[in-house]
Structures are given as C-alpha cells and as structure tokens.
Coordinates of C-alpha atoms in Angstrom, one line a residue:
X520 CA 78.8 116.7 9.2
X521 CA 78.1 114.7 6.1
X522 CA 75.4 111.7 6.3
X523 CA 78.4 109.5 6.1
X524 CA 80.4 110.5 8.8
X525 CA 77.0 109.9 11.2
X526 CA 76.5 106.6 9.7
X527 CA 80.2 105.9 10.2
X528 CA 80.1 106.7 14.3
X529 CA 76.8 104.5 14.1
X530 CA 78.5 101.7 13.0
X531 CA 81.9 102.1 15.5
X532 CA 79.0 102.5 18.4
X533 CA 79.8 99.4 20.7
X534 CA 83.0 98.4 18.3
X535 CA 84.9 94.9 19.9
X536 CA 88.5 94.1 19.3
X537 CA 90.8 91.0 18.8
X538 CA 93.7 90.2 21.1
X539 CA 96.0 87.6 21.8
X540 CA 97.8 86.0 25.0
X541 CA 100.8 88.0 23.7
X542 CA 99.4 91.2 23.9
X543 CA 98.8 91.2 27.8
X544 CA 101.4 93.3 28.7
X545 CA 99.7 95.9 26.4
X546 CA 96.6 95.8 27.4
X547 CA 96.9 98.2 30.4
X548 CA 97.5 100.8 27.8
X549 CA 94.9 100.4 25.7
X550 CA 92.3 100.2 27.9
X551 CA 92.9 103.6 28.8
X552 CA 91.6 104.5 25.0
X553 CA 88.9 101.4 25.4
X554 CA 85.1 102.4 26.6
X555 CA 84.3 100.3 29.5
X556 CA 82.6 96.8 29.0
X557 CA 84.0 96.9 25.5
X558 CA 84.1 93.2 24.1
X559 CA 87.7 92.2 23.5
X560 CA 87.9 88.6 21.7
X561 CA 91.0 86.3 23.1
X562 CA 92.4 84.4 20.5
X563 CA 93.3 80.5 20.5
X564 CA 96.3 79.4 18.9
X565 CA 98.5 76.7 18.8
X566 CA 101.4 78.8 19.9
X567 CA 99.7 79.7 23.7
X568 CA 99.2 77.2 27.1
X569 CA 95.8 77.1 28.6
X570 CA 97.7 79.1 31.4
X571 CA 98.3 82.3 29.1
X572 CA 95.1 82.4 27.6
X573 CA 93.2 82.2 30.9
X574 CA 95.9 84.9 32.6
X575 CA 94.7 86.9 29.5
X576 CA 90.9 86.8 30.1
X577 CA 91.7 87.9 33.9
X578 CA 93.3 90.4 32.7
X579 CA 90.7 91.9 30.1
X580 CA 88.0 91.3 32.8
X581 CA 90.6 93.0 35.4
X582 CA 90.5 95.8 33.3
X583 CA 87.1 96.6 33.2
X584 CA 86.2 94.8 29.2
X585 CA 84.1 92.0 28.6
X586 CA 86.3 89.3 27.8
X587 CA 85.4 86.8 25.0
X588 CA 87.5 83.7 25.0
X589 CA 87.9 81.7 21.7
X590 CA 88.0 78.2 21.6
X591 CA 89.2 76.2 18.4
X592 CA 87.6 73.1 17.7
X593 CA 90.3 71.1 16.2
X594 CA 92.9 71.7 18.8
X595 CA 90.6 70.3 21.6
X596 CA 92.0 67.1 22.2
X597 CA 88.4 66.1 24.2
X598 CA 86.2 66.8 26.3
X599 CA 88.2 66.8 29.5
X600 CA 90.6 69.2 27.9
X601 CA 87.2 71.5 26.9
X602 CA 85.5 71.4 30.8
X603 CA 89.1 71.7 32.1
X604 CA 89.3 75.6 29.8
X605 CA 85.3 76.4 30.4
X606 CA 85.8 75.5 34.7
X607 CA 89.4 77.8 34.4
X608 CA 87.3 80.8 32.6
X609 CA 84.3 80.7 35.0
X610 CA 86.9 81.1 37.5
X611 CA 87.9 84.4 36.6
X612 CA 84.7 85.5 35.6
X613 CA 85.0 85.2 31.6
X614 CA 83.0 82.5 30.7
X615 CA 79.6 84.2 30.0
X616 CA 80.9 85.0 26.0
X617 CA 82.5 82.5 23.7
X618 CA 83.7 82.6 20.6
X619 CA 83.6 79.6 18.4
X620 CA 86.0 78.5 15.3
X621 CA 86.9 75.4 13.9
X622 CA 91.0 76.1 14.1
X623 CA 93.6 75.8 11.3
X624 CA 94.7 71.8 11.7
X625 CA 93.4 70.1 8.7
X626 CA 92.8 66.9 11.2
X627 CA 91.6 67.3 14.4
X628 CA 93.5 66.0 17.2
X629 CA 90.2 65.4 19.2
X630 CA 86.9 64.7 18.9
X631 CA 86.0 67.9 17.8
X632 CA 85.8 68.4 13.9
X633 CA 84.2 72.3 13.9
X634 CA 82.4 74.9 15.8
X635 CA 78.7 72.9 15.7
X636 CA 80.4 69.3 17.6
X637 CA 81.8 71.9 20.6
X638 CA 77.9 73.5 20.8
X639 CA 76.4 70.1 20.5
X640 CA 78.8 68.8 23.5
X641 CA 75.8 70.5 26.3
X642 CA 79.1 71.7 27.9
X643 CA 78.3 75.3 27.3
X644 CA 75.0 74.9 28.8
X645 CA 76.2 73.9 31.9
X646 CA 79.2 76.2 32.6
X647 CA 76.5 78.8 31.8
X648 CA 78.0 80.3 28.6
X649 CA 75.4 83.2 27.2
X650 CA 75.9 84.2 23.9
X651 CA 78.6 82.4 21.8
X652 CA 80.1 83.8 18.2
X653 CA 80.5 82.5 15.1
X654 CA 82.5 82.9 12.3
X655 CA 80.8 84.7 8.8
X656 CA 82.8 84.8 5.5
X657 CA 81.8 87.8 3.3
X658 CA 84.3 87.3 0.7
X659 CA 84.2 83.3 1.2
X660 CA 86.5 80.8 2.2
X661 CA 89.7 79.3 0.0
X662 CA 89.0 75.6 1.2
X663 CA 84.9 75.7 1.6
X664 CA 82.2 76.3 -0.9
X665 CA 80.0 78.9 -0.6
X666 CA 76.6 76.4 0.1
X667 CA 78.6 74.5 2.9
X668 CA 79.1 78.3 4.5
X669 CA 75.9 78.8 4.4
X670 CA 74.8 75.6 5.7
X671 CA 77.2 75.5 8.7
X672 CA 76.0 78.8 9.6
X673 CA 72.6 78.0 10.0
X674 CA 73.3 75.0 11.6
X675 CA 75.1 76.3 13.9
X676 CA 72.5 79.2 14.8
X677 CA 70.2 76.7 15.0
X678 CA 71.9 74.3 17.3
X679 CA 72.7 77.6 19.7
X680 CA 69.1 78.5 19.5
X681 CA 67.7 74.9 20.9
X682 CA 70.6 75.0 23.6
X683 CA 69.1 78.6 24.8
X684 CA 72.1 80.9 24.1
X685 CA 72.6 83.9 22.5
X686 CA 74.2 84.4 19.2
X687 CA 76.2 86.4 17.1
X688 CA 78.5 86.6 13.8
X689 CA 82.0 87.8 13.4
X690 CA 83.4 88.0 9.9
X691 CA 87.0 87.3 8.7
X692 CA 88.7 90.5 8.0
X693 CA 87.4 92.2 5.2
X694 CA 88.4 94.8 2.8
X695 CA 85.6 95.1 0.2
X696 CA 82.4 97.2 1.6
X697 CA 80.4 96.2 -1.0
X698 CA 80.8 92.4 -0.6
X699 CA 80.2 92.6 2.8
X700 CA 76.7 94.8 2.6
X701 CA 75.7 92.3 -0.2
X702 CA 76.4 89.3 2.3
X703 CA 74.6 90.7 5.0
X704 CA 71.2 91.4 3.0
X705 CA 71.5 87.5 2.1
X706 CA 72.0 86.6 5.8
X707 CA 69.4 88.6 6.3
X708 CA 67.3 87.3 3.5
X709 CA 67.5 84.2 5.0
X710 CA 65.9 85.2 8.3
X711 CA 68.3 85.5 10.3
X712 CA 68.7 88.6 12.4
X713 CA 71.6 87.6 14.9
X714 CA 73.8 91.0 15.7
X715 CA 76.9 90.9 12.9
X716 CA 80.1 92.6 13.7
X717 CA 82.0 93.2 10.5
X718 CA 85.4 92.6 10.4
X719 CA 87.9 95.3 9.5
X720 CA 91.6 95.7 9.9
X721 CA 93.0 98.0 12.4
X722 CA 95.9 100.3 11.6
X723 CA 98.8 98.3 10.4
X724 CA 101.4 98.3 7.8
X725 CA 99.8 97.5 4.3
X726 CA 102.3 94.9 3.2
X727 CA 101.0 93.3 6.8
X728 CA 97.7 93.9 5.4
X729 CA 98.1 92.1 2.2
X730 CA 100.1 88.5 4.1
X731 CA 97.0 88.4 6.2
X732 CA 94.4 88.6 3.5
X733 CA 96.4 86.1 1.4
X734 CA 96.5 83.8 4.3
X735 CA 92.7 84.1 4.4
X736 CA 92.3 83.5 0.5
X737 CA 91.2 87.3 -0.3
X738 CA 92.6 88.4 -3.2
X739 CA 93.6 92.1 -2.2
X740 CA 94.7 93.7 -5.8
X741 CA 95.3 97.2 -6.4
X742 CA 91.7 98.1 -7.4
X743 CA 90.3 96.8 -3.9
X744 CA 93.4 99.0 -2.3
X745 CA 92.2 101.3 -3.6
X746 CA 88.9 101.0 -2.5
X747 CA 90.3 100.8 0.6
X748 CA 92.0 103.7 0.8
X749 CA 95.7 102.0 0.0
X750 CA 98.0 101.6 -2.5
X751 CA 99.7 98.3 -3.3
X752 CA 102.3 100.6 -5.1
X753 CA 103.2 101.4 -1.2
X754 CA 103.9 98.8 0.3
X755 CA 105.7 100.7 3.1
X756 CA 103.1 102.8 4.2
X757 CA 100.7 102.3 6.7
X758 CA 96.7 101.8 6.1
X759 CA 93.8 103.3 9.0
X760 CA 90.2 101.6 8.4
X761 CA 88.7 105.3 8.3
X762 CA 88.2 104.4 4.3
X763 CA 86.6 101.2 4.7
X764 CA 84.6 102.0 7.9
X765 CA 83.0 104.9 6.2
X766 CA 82.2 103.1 2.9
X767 CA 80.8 100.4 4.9
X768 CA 78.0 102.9 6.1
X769 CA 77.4 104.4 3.3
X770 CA 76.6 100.8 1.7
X771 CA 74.7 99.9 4.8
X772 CA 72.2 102.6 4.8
X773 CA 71.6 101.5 1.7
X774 CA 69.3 99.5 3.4
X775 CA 68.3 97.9 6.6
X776 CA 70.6 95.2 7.3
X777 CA 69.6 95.5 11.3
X778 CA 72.0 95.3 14.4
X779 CA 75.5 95.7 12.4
X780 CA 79.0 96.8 14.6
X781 CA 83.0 96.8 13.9
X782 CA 85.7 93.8 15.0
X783 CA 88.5 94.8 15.0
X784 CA 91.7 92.7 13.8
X785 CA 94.7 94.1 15.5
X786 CA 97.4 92.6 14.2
X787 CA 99.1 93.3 17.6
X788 CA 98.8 96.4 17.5
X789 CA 96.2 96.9 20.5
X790 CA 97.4 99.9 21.6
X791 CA 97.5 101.2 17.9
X792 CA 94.0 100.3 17.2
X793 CA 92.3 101.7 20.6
X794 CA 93.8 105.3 19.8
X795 CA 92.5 105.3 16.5
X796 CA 89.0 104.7 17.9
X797 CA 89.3 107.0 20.4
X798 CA 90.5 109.5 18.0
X799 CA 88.6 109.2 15.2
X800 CA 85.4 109.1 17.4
X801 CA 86.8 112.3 19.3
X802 CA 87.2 113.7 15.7
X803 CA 83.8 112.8 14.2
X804 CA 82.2 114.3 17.5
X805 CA 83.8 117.6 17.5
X806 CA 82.4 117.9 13.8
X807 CA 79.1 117.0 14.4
X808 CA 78.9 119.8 17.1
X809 CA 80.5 122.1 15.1
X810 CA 78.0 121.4 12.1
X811 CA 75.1 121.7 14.8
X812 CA 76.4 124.9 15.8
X813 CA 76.5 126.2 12.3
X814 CA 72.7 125.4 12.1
X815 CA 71.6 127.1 15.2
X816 CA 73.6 130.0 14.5
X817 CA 71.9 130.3 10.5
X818 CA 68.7 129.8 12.2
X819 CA 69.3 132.7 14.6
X820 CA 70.1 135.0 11.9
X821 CA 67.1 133.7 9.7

C-alpha cells in the first residue's frame, strides 16, 4: 500500500455526512453502509417545516448516528422561533451538536444577522448544546472578503469558547487540495487548533458538480477538473472524491495541520455516498493486508 492510500483512510477515519429533511426515507439504507455514531449534518432550508427537520433528527438518532442539526441565522424570525427548534431537538435527543450558518436571505427576517448573534443569544448554553460548527471557506466566499472570513471566524470561536462549548469547522465544498492544505496551515498559524472537517463532494454527476460550485462562487475550470479527477469535456459522466481525497493527504502530510476529517456533500445522494465509503475503505483495507502479507512473507524468505 502506497503512503498515500494510508494517509487517505487517515483522513476518511470518523468521516461525517450532509443530509437533508428530504432524504429521510433514505436514510434506513444508508445507514446500513454508515459506522455507528457517525455525525450526519441536517440541513436548514427554506424549503422544510420545523416538523420535517426535527422528524429528520429522530430519525438519524433512531438509527444509531449522531445527528447535527443546522440552524440558519437569517431565517430565524426570533428568539421564540430559536427556543421553540432547540426545546423540539432536545426532545428527541439531538440537541447536544449544532451546526451554525448564516443562511442564504440577503436580509434577515429576524433578529439574527449571522452565526455569532445565535451564539451570543445564551440559548445554546441553556438547552445544553456541546460543541457547535462553523462554516470555513478555503477557496473564499463570492460576497465576503477574505479579512472579514477571517475575522468572523475567530470571533465566532472566541464567543463559543467564553460560552464553554466545543468547536469545530466545516468548509464549503471544495475541489482544490492545495487551497485547502494552504488554508488550514493559516488557520493553524493563527492558533487555532479546533478539529476541521474538509469539505468534499460525494459521488454525483459532474455537470451537478460544477452548478453547485458555481452557486458557491468556485470557479471549477478544466485544469481544477482535472485535478480532481474529472473532465469538464464530460459533462455526462459521473465524478467519486477518491482523486481529491487522496490528494488531500498527500498535501496534508506535508505537514502537521492537526485533527483534520472528511464532510461529505451528498447532493442527495445519501445512499450513493455511504457505499462509496464503505467500499473504498473495504478496498484500501484489503490492500494494506495484502501489502503486509507481502512483507512478512519477504522476511520469511530473507
């Protein structure tokens, strides 16, 4: 087994995954793929009723996963609506992990503006809410300069720290290994040593791949495709994150960049993504023994 390939099922150790409502009635599959106490994120959007996302978190802590709720800032319309979501998750157990993002609506409809006013409200503290996430952006952000980023994360690392909960950084999708080992070592040069889970796309169709990096604002040209192990000449075919995942470990034993996992994006396609874990895991396991084998065999004969 080469160096990579270790570093590779290093890195997928204690991977999480993105869901949404939606993808419920899926769920029962995948898990069967899914290690268990696996963190499964439960997105927020505009789209879902507080009913379907909290039916969801039963159902990811039904199945044996840690469920990790999202709440978006912006679409908060107070603090009533906020205690009513945190008093519905505790119910079923899901409350202990948060995830935090400000939300697409350019204007909030409440009186929450971003991620930082929600962990300022003390109502995470008192539902007893033990490690929250954050958003990181490797490859930046379309609407947000890159010293704002940086100040909004360690603002909001800060605040968590005073309120006594755990932390940890999730970035946007990402298809560029290279940007994202370089953005690490600056988090990291900035003291900071929260756990960072990087974010890479799981199986999907490329020309999927490409409308969600544009929504983001990455520019995903053929060179970076390339990188990635796709072709944007291709547009049909269908993309694994093998490529990415195992350039990702080559660039991050490059140095030490500390506690560093996989999120992965689904793109609906929960069942799709679990598989390819499993499998690929499976895979690099069976070569690793094999390899070993090889070794104790040579040294018999030596």
């Amino acid at each position: 087994m080469t160096q990579q390939t270790i570093g590779s099922q290093e890195l997928l150790k204690y991977f999480s995954l993105e869901m949404t409502a939606k993808d419920t009635e899926s769920l029962e599959a995948a898990s069967k793929s899914i290690p268990e106490g696996t963190a499964v994120n439960l997105t927020y959007l505009g789209n879902e009723t507080t009913e379907m996302r909290v039916e969801a978190a039963q159902a990811i802590v039904d199945a044996g996963l840690s469920a990790v709720p999202h709440i978006s800032a912006r679409r908060l319309t107070g603090a009533d609506e906020l205690r009513d979501y945190l008093e519905r998750l505790s119910a079923v157990g899901a409350v202990d992990r948060l995830f935090l993002v400000g939300g697409d609506p350019s204007t909030p409809v409440g009186p929450y503006p971003d991620a930082l006013s929600v962990i300022q409200s003390g109502l995470l503290e008192e539902f007893g809410v033990r490690e929250v996430g954050i958003t990181g952006y490797p490859e930046g952000h379309p609407d947000i300069s890159e010293a704002t980023l940086w100040d909004a994360l360690e603002r909001k690392l800060a605040a968590l720290d005073r309120a006594g909960i755990q932390s940890s950084v999730t970035t946007q999708v990402a298809f560029d290994a290279t940007a994202v080992a370089q953005w690490i070592a600056q988090v990291r040069g900035r003291g900071i040593g929260t756990p960072i889970r990087v974010g890479a796309p799981g199986p999907a169709g490329i020309k999927r791949l490409l409308g969600f990096a544009r929504r983001l604002g990455i520019t995903a040209n053929a060179t970076l495709l390339k990188k990635y192990g796709a072709s944007v000449t291709n547009l049909l075919g269908k993309s694994t994150p093998a490529t990415f995942i195992e350039q990702a470990a080559e660039e991050f034993a490059q140095d030490n960049l500390g506690d560093v996992r996989v999120h992965f994006y689904t793109f609906g396609g929960l069942v799709a993504t679990a598989d390819w874990t499993r499998d690929y895991l499976a895979d690099a396991g069976r070569e690793d023994s094999r390899i070993l084998g090889q070794g104790e065999s040579d040294a018999d004969v030596h």
